mmCIF file of C-alpha atoms and ligand atoms in Angstrom:
data_model
loop_
_atom_site.group_PDB
_atom_site.id
_atom_site.type_symbol
_atom_site.label_atom_id
_atom_site.label_comp_id
_atom_site.label_asym_id
_atom_site.label_seq_id
_atom_site.Cartn_x
_atom_site.Cartn_y
_atom_site.Cartn_z
ATOM 1 C CA MET V 16 173.559 20.649 135.083
ATOM 2 C CA THR V 17 173.014 24.609 135.013
ATOM 3 C CA ASN V 18 172.221 25.998 138.007
ATOM 4 C CA THR V 19 168.703 26.443 136.775
ATOM 5 C CA GLU V 20 168.224 23.000 136.187
ATOM 6 C CA THR V 21 169.155 22.163 139.533
ATOM 7 C CA ILE V 22 166.814 24.606 141.507
ATOM 8 C CA PHE V 23 163.772 23.161 139.256
ATOM 9 C CA THR V 24 164.936 19.475 139.919
ATOM 10 C CA PHE V 25 165.234 20.115 143.303
ATOM 11 C CA ILE V 26 161.868 21.709 143.578
ATOM 12 C CA ASP V 27 160.377 19.143 140.837
ATOM 13 C CA GLU V 28 161.456 16.100 143.101
ATOM 14 C CA LYS V 29 160.239 17.487 146.318
ATOM 15 C CA ALA V 30 156.652 19.107 144.835
ATOM 16 C CA GLY V 31 156.370 15.614 143.005
ATOM 17 C CA LYS V 32 156.555 13.384 146.634
ATOM 18 C CA GLU V 33 153.795 16.222 148.063
ATOM 19 C CA GLN V 34 150.269 14.837 148.509
ATOM 20 C CA GLY V 35 147.756 17.143 146.161
ATOM 21 C CA ASN V 36 148.262 19.963 144.248
ATOM 22 C CA TYR V 37 151.792 20.417 142.503
ATOM 23 C CA LEU V 38 151.933 23.791 143.043
ATOM 24 C CA ASP V 39 150.885 23.847 146.788
ATOM 25 C CA GLY V 40 154.416 21.270 146.501
ATOM 26 C CA ILE V 41 156.433 24.265 144.743
ATOM 27 C CA ILE V 42 155.378 26.308 147.937
ATOM 28 C CA SER V 43 156.404 23.754 150.219
ATOM 29 C CA ALA V 44 159.684 22.926 148.248
ATOM 30 C CA CYS V 45 160.830 26.939 148.310
ATOM 31 C CA GLU V 46 159.584 27.324 152.079
ATOM 32 C CA SER V 47 162.205 24.617 153.023
ATOM 33 C CA TRP V 48 164.545 26.024 150.711
ATOM 34 C CA LEU V 49 164.077 29.736 152.263
ATOM 35 C CA SER V 50 164.291 27.921 155.838
ATOM 36 C CA GLY V 51 167.580 25.827 154.992
ATOM 37 C CA THR V 52 165.787 22.705 155.917
ATOM 38 C CA GLU V 53 166.696 21.502 152.276
ATOM 39 C CA THR V 54 168.736 23.362 149.222
ATOM 40 C CA PRO V 55 169.450 22.239 145.595
ATOM 41 C CA ASN V 56 173.235 21.969 145.804
ATOM 42 C CA ILE V 57 173.444 25.366 143.316
ATOM 43 C CA LYS V 58 176.874 27.296 142.583
ATOM 44 C CA ASN V 59 177.903 30.127 144.933
ATOM 45 C CA ASP V 60 177.481 32.291 142.347
ATOM 46 C CA VAL V 61 173.569 32.085 141.054
ATOM 47 C CA THR V 62 172.019 34.662 139.455
ATOM 48 C CA LYS V 63 168.490 35.884 140.685
ATOM 49 C CA GLU V 64 167.484 34.775 136.755
ATOM 50 C CA GLU V 65 168.662 31.376 137.332
ATOM 51 C CA ILE V 66 166.658 31.549 140.050
ATOM 52 C CA ARG V 67 163.416 32.618 138.260
ATOM 53 C CA ARG V 68 163.894 30.289 135.528
ATOM 54 C CA GLY V 69 164.331 27.227 137.762
ATOM 55 C CA LEU V 70 161.257 28.522 139.506
ATOM 56 C CA GLN V 71 159.330 29.163 135.917
ATOM 57 C CA LEU V 72 160.147 25.661 134.536
ATOM 58 C CA ALA V 73 158.216 24.276 137.705
ATOM 59 C CA ILE V 74 155.041 26.421 137.719
ATOM 60 C CA LEU V 75 154.421 25.713 134.203
ATOM 61 C CA LYS V 76 154.362 21.961 134.812
ATOM 62 C CA GLY V 77 152.158 22.681 137.883
ATOM 63 C CA MET V 78 149.709 24.724 135.914
ATOM 64 C CA LYS V 79 149.980 22.271 133.194
ATOM 65 C CA GLU V 80 149.005 19.364 135.167
ATOM 66 C CA ASN V 81 146.536 21.430 136.819
ATOM 67 C CA SER V 82 145.146 23.653 134.276
ATOM 68 C CA GLN V 83 142.941 26.606 135.222
ATOM 69 C CA PRO V 84 141.492 28.918 132.392
ATOM 70 C CA HIS V 85 143.139 31.972 134.676
ATOM 71 C CA HIS V 86 146.481 30.710 135.286
ATOM 72 C CA GLN V 87 148.778 31.831 132.628
ATOM 73 C CA MET V 88 151.765 32.893 133.322
ATOM 74 C CA THR V 89 153.389 35.518 130.759
ATOM 75 C CA PRO V 90 155.566 33.836 128.507
ATOM 76 C CA ASP V 91 159.772 34.686 129.069
ATOM 77 C CA ALA V 92 160.228 36.067 125.647
ATOM 78 C CA ILE V 93 157.409 38.767 126.233
ATOM 79 C CA GLY V 94 159.084 39.526 129.762
ATOM 80 C CA ILE V 95 162.594 39.829 128.577
ATOM 81 C CA LEU V 96 161.361 42.616 126.380
ATOM 82 C CA VAL V 97 159.386 44.281 128.349
ATOM 83 C CA GLY V 98 161.803 44.292 131.004
ATOM 84 C CA TYR V 99 164.347 45.817 128.577
ATOM 85 C CA MET V 100 162.262 48.244 127.524
ATOM 86 C CA ALA V 101 161.491 49.207 131.032
ATOM 87 C CA SER V 102 164.966 48.907 132.101
ATOM 88 C CA LYS V 103 165.689 51.723 129.482
ATOM 89 C CA LEU V 104 163.155 53.784 130.325
ATOM 90 C CA VAL V 105 163.995 54.147 134.102
ATOM 91 C CA GLN V 106 167.345 56.303 132.648
ATOM 92 C CA THR V 107 168.828 57.948 135.736
ATOM 93 C CA LYS V 108 165.766 57.674 138.419
ATOM 94 C CA LYS V 109 166.639 56.449 141.545
ATOM 95 C CA ASP V 110 164.289 54.176 143.774
ATOM 96 C CA VAL V 111 162.028 53.024 141.141
ATOM 97 C CA THR V 112 158.453 51.845 142.611
ATOM 98 C CA LEU V 113 156.406 49.555 140.543
ATOM 99 C CA LEU V 114 153.082 48.015 140.500
ATOM 100 C CA ASP V 115 151.392 44.790 138.871
ATOM 101 C CA PRO V 116 147.655 45.228 139.482
ATOM 102 C CA ALA V 117 147.345 41.423 138.040
ATOM 103 C CA ALA V 118 150.296 40.047 139.001
ATOM 104 C CA GLY V 119 149.503 36.127 138.950
ATOM 105 C CA THR V 120 153.230 34.148 139.527
ATOM 106 C CA GLY V 121 154.996 37.203 139.382
ATOM 107 C CA ASN V 122 156.991 36.033 136.763
ATOM 108 C CA LEU V 123 156.817 39.216 134.906
ATOM 109 C CA LEU V 124 157.300 41.260 137.711
ATOM 110 C CA TYR V 125 160.446 39.854 138.465
ATOM 111 C CA THR V 126 161.693 39.595 135.050
ATOM 112 C CA VAL V 127 161.674 43.418 134.645
ATOM 113 C CA MET V 128 162.985 43.604 138.457
ATOM 114 C CA ASN V 129 165.959 41.410 137.338
ATOM 115 C CA ALA V 130 166.863 43.593 134.353
ATOM 116 C CA MET V 131 166.805 46.240 136.355
ATOM 117 C CA GLU V 132 169.487 47.838 137.412
ATOM 118 C CA GLU V 133 168.625 49.756 140.429
ATOM 119 C CA THR V 134 167.040 47.964 143.136
ATOM 120 C CA ALA V 135 163.210 48.440 142.485
ATOM 121 C CA ASN V 136 160.566 48.155 145.046
ATOM 122 C CA ALA V 137 156.972 46.667 143.493
ATOM 123 C CA SER V 138 153.708 46.131 144.810
ATOM 124 C CA ALA V 139 151.708 43.033 143.509
ATOM 125 C CA VAL V 140 147.940 42.572 143.345
ATOM 126 C CA GLU V 141 146.495 39.318 142.386
ATOM 127 C CA ILE V 142 142.729 38.117 143.179
ATOM 128 C CA ASP V 143 144.137 33.814 143.309
ATOM 129 C CA ASP V 144 145.404 33.367 146.689
ATOM 130 C CA LEU V 145 147.226 29.923 145.420
ATOM 131 C CA LEU V 146 149.044 32.521 142.783
ATOM 132 C CA VAL V 147 150.083 34.848 145.497
ATOM 133 C CA ARG V 148 151.075 32.509 147.400
ATOM 134 C CA LEU V 149 153.561 31.000 144.412
ATOM 135 C CA ALA V 150 154.733 34.975 143.766
ATOM 136 C CA ALA V 151 155.580 35.758 147.537
ATOM 137 C CA VAL V 152 157.617 32.682 148.227
ATOM 138 C CA SER V 153 159.559 33.439 144.875
ATOM 139 C CA ALA V 154 159.990 37.110 145.860
ATOM 140 C CA GLU V 155 161.981 35.787 148.844
ATOM 141 C CA LEU V 156 163.991 33.692 146.814
ATOM 142 C CA LEU V 157 164.764 36.479 144.363
ATOM 143 C CA GLU V 158 165.125 38.895 147.400
ATOM 144 C CA GLN V 159 163.347 41.064 145.313
ATOM 145 C CA PRO V 160 161.198 43.910 147.772
ATOM 146 C CA VAL V 161 157.417 43.371 146.694
ATOM 147 C CA ARG V 162 154.260 44.208 148.883
ATOM 148 C CA PHE V 163 151.505 41.651 147.815
ATOM 149 C CA TYR V 164 147.641 42.584 148.115
ATOM 150 C CA VAL V 165 145.406 39.442 147.952
ATOM 151 C CA GLN V 166 142.300 41.542 146.114
ATOM 152 C CA ASP V 167 140.303 42.181 143.320
ATOM 153 C CA GLY V 168 142.707 44.634 141.356
ATOM 154 C CA LEU V 169 140.263 46.774 139.924
ATOM 155 C CA ARG V 170 138.648 47.591 143.877
ATOM 156 C CA PRO V 171 140.391 50.695 146.076
ATOM 157 C CA LEU V 172 144.355 49.938 146.148
ATOM 158 C CA LEU V 173 146.100 51.209 149.007
ATOM 159 C CA VAL V 174 149.660 51.582 146.825
ATOM 160 C CA ASP V 175 150.890 54.989 146.484
ATOM 161 C CA PRO V 176 151.323 56.454 142.948
ATOM 162 C CA VAL V 177 154.113 54.341 141.335
ATOM 163 C CA ASP V 178 156.878 55.030 138.067
ATOM 164 C CA PHE V 179 155.907 51.861 136.378
ATOM 165 C CA VAL V 180 152.932 50.018 135.970
ATOM 166 C CA ILE V 181 153.714 46.929 134.772
ATOM 167 C CA SER V 182 151.056 43.941 133.345
ATOM 168 C CA ASP V 183 149.638 41.080 131.181
ATOM 169 C CA LEU V 184 146.377 42.064 131.290
ATOM 170 C CA PRO V 185 143.664 39.760 132.076
ATOM 171 C CA VAL V 186 141.484 39.959 129.007
ATOM 172 C CA GLY V 187 137.361 39.696 128.690
ATOM 173 C CA TYR V 188 134.008 41.304 130.474
ATOM 174 C CA TYR V 189 134.643 42.105 133.858
ATOM 175 C CA PRO V 190 131.534 41.075 135.848
ATOM 176 C CA ASP V 191 131.219 43.355 138.728
ATOM 177 C CA ASP V 192 128.885 45.917 137.426
ATOM 178 C CA ASP V 193 128.451 47.807 140.956
ATOM 179 C CA ASN V 194 132.504 48.310 140.884
ATOM 180 C CA ALA V 195 132.730 49.252 137.247
ATOM 181 C CA LEU V 196 130.504 51.947 137.737
ATOM 182 C CA ASN V 197 133.772 53.762 139.199
ATOM 183 C CA PHE V 198 135.369 53.735 136.143
ATOM 184 C CA GLU V 199 135.181 56.048 133.147
ATOM 185 C CA MET V 200 135.237 53.449 130.727
ATOM 186 C CA MET V 201 132.216 51.673 131.750
ATOM 187 C CA PRO V 202 129.589 51.778 128.984
ATOM 188 C CA ALA V 203 126.384 52.718 129.327
ATOM 189 C CA GLU V 204 124.865 49.273 128.613
ATOM 190 C CA GLY V 205 126.278 46.028 129.355
ATOM 191 C CA HIS V 206 129.263 44.762 131.091
ATOM 192 C CA ALA V 207 132.715 46.794 131.010
ATOM 193 C CA TYR V 208 136.320 44.896 129.651
ATOM 194 C CA SER V 209 138.146 44.379 132.581
ATOM 195 C CA HIS V 210 141.867 45.134 130.342
ATOM 196 C CA HIS V 211 139.918 48.301 130.044
ATOM 197 C CA LEU V 212 139.045 49.181 133.888
ATOM 198 C CA PHE V 213 142.791 47.947 134.096
ATOM 199 C CA ILE V 214 144.274 50.090 131.802
ATOM 200 C CA GLU V 215 142.251 53.203 134.204
ATOM 201 C CA GLN V 216 142.952 51.783 136.593
ATOM 202 C CA SER V 217 146.847 51.768 136.724
ATOM 203 C CA MET V 218 146.629 55.384 134.882
ATOM 204 C CA ASN V 219 145.075 56.316 138.241
ATOM 205 C CA HIS V 220 148.394 55.067 140.131
ATOM 206 C CA LEU V 221 151.180 56.356 138.031
ATOM 207 C CA LYS V 222 152.720 59.558 138.879
ATOM 208 C CA PRO V 223 152.822 62.036 136.400
ATOM 209 C CA GLY V 224 155.465 60.809 133.732
ATOM 210 C CA GLY V 225 154.946 57.408 134.935
ATOM 211 C CA PHE V 226 154.547 54.651 132.240
ATOM 212 C CA GLY V 227 152.115 51.828 131.654
ATOM 213 C CA LEU V 228 153.737 48.924 129.817
ATOM 214 C CA PHE V 229 150.752 46.471 129.650
ATOM 215 C CA ILE V 230 150.593 43.252 127.450
ATOM 216 C CA THR V 231 147.392 43.341 125.952
ATOM 217 C CA THR V 232 145.045 42.215 123.407
ATOM 218 C CA VAL V 233 145.722 42.763 119.514
ATOM 219 C CA ASN V 234 141.926 43.930 119.244
ATOM 220 C CA LEU V 235 142.106 46.673 121.816
ATOM 221 C CA PHE V 236 142.059 49.175 119.397
ATOM 222 C CA GLU V 237 138.621 47.559 117.294
ATOM 223 C CA SER V 238 136.323 46.426 119.822
ATOM 224 C CA ASP V 239 132.828 47.204 119.912
ATOM 225 C CA GLN V 240 133.971 49.733 122.927
ATOM 226 C CA ALA V 241 137.143 50.689 121.662
ATOM 227 C CA GLU V 242 135.316 54.382 121.033
ATOM 228 C CA LEU V 243 135.439 54.633 124.852
ATOM 229 C CA LEU V 244 139.105 53.935 125.422
ATOM 230 C CA GLN V 245 140.072 56.095 122.713
ATOM 231 C CA LYS V 246 138.051 59.060 125.213
ATOM 232 C CA TYR V 247 140.010 57.965 127.888
ATOM 233 C CA LEU V 248 143.140 58.041 126.427
ATOM 234 C CA LYS V 249 142.685 61.360 124.384
ATOM 235 C CA ARG V 250 141.986 62.583 128.226
ATOM 236 C CA HIS V 251 144.222 60.775 130.160
ATOM 237 C CA ALA V 252 147.221 59.271 128.564
ATOM 238 C CA LEU V 253 150.051 59.594 125.800
ATOM 239 C CA ILE V 254 150.062 56.661 124.008
ATOM 240 C CA ARG V 255 154.269 56.273 123.802
ATOM 241 C CA ALA V 256 154.332 53.044 121.783
ATOM 242 C CA ILE V 257 152.745 50.194 120.113
ATOM 243 C CA ILE V 258 154.978 46.867 119.954
ATOM 244 C CA GLN V 259 153.589 44.338 117.701
ATOM 245 C CA LEU V 260 154.781 40.917 119.085
ATOM 246 C CA PRO V 261 155.376 37.837 116.708
ATOM 247 C CA ASP V 262 152.705 35.672 115.848
ATOM 248 C CA SER V 263 155.170 32.732 117.275
ATOM 249 C CA LEU V 264 154.908 33.281 120.485
ATOM 250 C CA PHE V 265 151.090 32.483 120.453
ATOM 251 C CA LYS V 266 149.177 29.100 120.269
ATOM 252 C CA ASN V 267 146.576 30.383 118.903
ATOM 253 C CA VAL V 268 146.611 33.579 116.732
ATOM 254 C CA ALA V 269 143.283 34.765 117.562
ATOM 255 C CA HIS V 270 144.869 35.437 121.317
ATOM 256 C CA ALA V 271 147.855 37.088 120.053
ATOM 257 C CA LYS V 272 148.591 40.374 122.226
ATOM 258 C CA PHE V 273 151.112 43.497 121.474
ATOM 259 C CA ILE V 274 152.931 45.837 124.144
ATOM 260 C CA LEU V 275 151.058 48.902 124.718
ATOM 261 C CA ILE V 276 153.169 51.798 126.232
ATOM 262 C CA LEU V 277 151.042 54.299 127.910
ATOM 263 C CA GLN V 278 152.671 57.652 129.753
ATOM 264 C CA LYS V 279 150.650 59.654 132.121
ATOM 265 C CA PRO V 280 151.175 63.409 131.365
ATOM 266 C CA LEU V 281 153.162 65.495 133.157
ATOM 267 C CA GLU V 282 150.495 68.738 133.972
ATOM 268 C CA ASN V 283 152.968 71.325 132.365
ATOM 269 C CA LEU V 284 152.776 68.792 128.857
ATOM 270 C CA ALA V 285 148.626 68.505 128.658
ATOM 271 C CA ALA V 286 149.036 71.306 126.957
ATOM 272 C CA LYS V 287 151.975 70.422 124.703
ATOM 273 C CA SER V 288 151.430 68.412 121.476
ATOM 274 C CA ALA V 289 150.918 64.721 121.637
ATOM 275 C CA PRO V 290 154.994 63.129 121.068
ATOM 276 C CA ASP V 291 155.368 60.655 118.221
ATOM 277 C CA VAL V 292 153.839 57.013 118.887
ATOM 278 C CA LEU V 293 156.310 54.564 118.190
ATOM 279 C CA LEU V 294 155.261 51.905 115.985
ATOM 280 C CA ALA V 295 157.423 48.872 115.913
ATOM 281 C CA LYS V 296 157.309 44.727 115.006
ATOM 282 C CA VAL V 297 159.235 42.047 117.273
ATOM 283 C CA PRO V 298 161.053 40.380 114.229
ATOM 284 C CA ASP V 299 161.949 36.638 114.465
ATOM 285 C CA MET V 300 163.284 35.999 117.799
ATOM 286 C CA MET V 301 165.568 33.672 116.589
ATOM 287 C CA ASP V 302 167.282 36.042 114.474
ATOM 288 C CA LYS V 303 170.364 37.738 116.479
ATOM 289 C CA GLY V 304 170.977 40.640 113.584
ATOM 290 C CA LEU V 305 167.227 41.501 113.293
ATOM 291 C CA MET V 306 166.853 41.490 117.129
ATOM 292 C CA SER V 307 169.945 44.001 117.733
ATOM 293 C CA GLN V 308 168.231 46.006 115.099
ATOM 294 C CA PHE V 309 165.184 46.259 116.660
ATOM 295 C CA PHE V 310 166.798 47.079 120.439
ATOM 296 C CA ARG V 311 168.948 49.872 118.387
ATOM 297 C CA LYS V 312 165.144 51.311 117.111
ATOM 298 C CA ILE V 313 163.811 51.396 121.071
ATOM 299 C CA ASP V 314 167.461 52.724 122.043
ATOM 300 C CA ASN V 315 166.814 55.436 119.568
ATOM 301 C CA TRP V 316 163.629 55.749 120.813
ATOM 302 C CA ILE V 317 164.348 56.321 123.918
ATOM 303 C CA GLU V 318 167.417 58.694 123.636
ATOM 304 C CA GLU V 319 165.268 61.040 122.186
ATOM 305 C CA MET V 320 162.314 61.020 124.825
HETATM 306 N N1 LIG D 440 152.069 38.277 134.347
HETATM 307 C C1 LIG D 440 151.416 37.414 134.991
HETATM 308 C C2 LIG D 440 152.821 36.240 135.248
HETATM 309 O O1 LIG D 440 153.876 36.522 134.870
HETATM 310 O O2 LIG D 440 151.975 35.423 135.908
HETATM 311 C C3 LIG D 440 150.107 36.676 134.582
HETATM 312 C C4 LIG D 440 149.321 37.666 134.364
HETATM 313 S S1 LIG D 440 147.442 36.799 133.295
HETATM 314 C C5 LIG D 440 147.984 36.883 131.964
HETATM 315 C C6 LIG D 440 146.186 37.524 134.457
HETATM 316 C C7 LIG D 440 145.979 37.468 135.905
HETATM 317 O O3 LIG D 440 145.361 38.389 136.305
HETATM 318 C C8 LIG D 440 145.670 36.413 136.363
HETATM 319 O O4 LIG D 440 146.834 35.519 137.344
HETATM 320 C C9 LIG D 440 144.312 36.118 137.140
HETATM 321 O O5 LIG D 440 143.999 35.634 138.207
HETATM 322 C C10 LIG D 440 144.401 37.875 137.508
HETATM 323 N N2 LIG D 440 143.155 38.374 137.687
HETATM 324 C C11 LIG D 440 142.413 38.066 136.798
HETATM 325 N N3 LIG D 440 141.106 39.232 137.253
HETATM 326 C C12 LIG D 440 141.726 40.074 137.700
HETATM 327 C C13 LIG D 440 141.027 41.112 139.188
HETATM 328 N N4 LIG D 440 139.915 41.559 138.821
HETATM 329 N N5 LIG D 440 142.008 41.302 140.002
HETATM 330 C C14 LIG D 440 143.484 41.076 140.440
HETATM 331 N N6 LIG D 440 143.647 40.077 139.528
HETATM 332 C C15 LIG D 440 143.283 39.469 138.504
#
């Protein structure tokens, strides 16, 4: 058995025996592992990615059994792409700081942190208490330094400006109109889109020159509120890349997403003309040749920055 399989089997057996929710059972299994009461029989050279994948398999099983509309873990294929790009964008930076304002299980955040060679410090915000507890035990097992906030990610955040915001944004209307009034992208009539407000909140929490890597809905620039978004981006952000993901990653093509990379302008950059936008399409991910061409394109783009 691989380490990932051993970890999944250990968690699965313990979580299955727990009364009640399987996801709560995962938390108990991880707590036993952390305290040393019961541990999986893994090899000493276990990697953080093997631990993350073992946990991810168990969480996916738990989410299937106890289906909730907002329980949507970011698929690994997307996490790995975002991790690759973020780790390249770090360049020579030290003491990198990250924020995910809608962190869910933390799977996307940990994929990115594991991909970074330097240890990064992160802040993770999530409104669902169960997901935060899952994310917190996972961070401990992965030995990743993460600070958690159980709250609405669109309320004021006690987080210092960060180098990177990474997030698979919740898509749809934001119900709290009173709070939405604090954002430029609140429309004159009707509810604001939460994915718009999350972009605005993220830009507010980036250091000048910092990057936001967002996984968001394909119709972002075509919705009835797209004009508000365009105006906001013109004033506050540089669009650096738009990366189309293969339809095969999504069960329903109507729910397809893309990766949007924004940069918060440096003060002295604001007056200069906007840089070129990288427009790329991720090829069939099973085709190694096409994928290495795609990664070369990303590498060249980052070198030319
Ligand atoms: N990247 C995450 C992962 O790998 O597990 C998945 C993120 S999921 C697409 C979006 C998350 O946003 C959900 O976990 C949902 O509970 C959370 N969310 C929705 N509205 C929120 C809000 N106002 N504040 C904080 N979190 C919110």
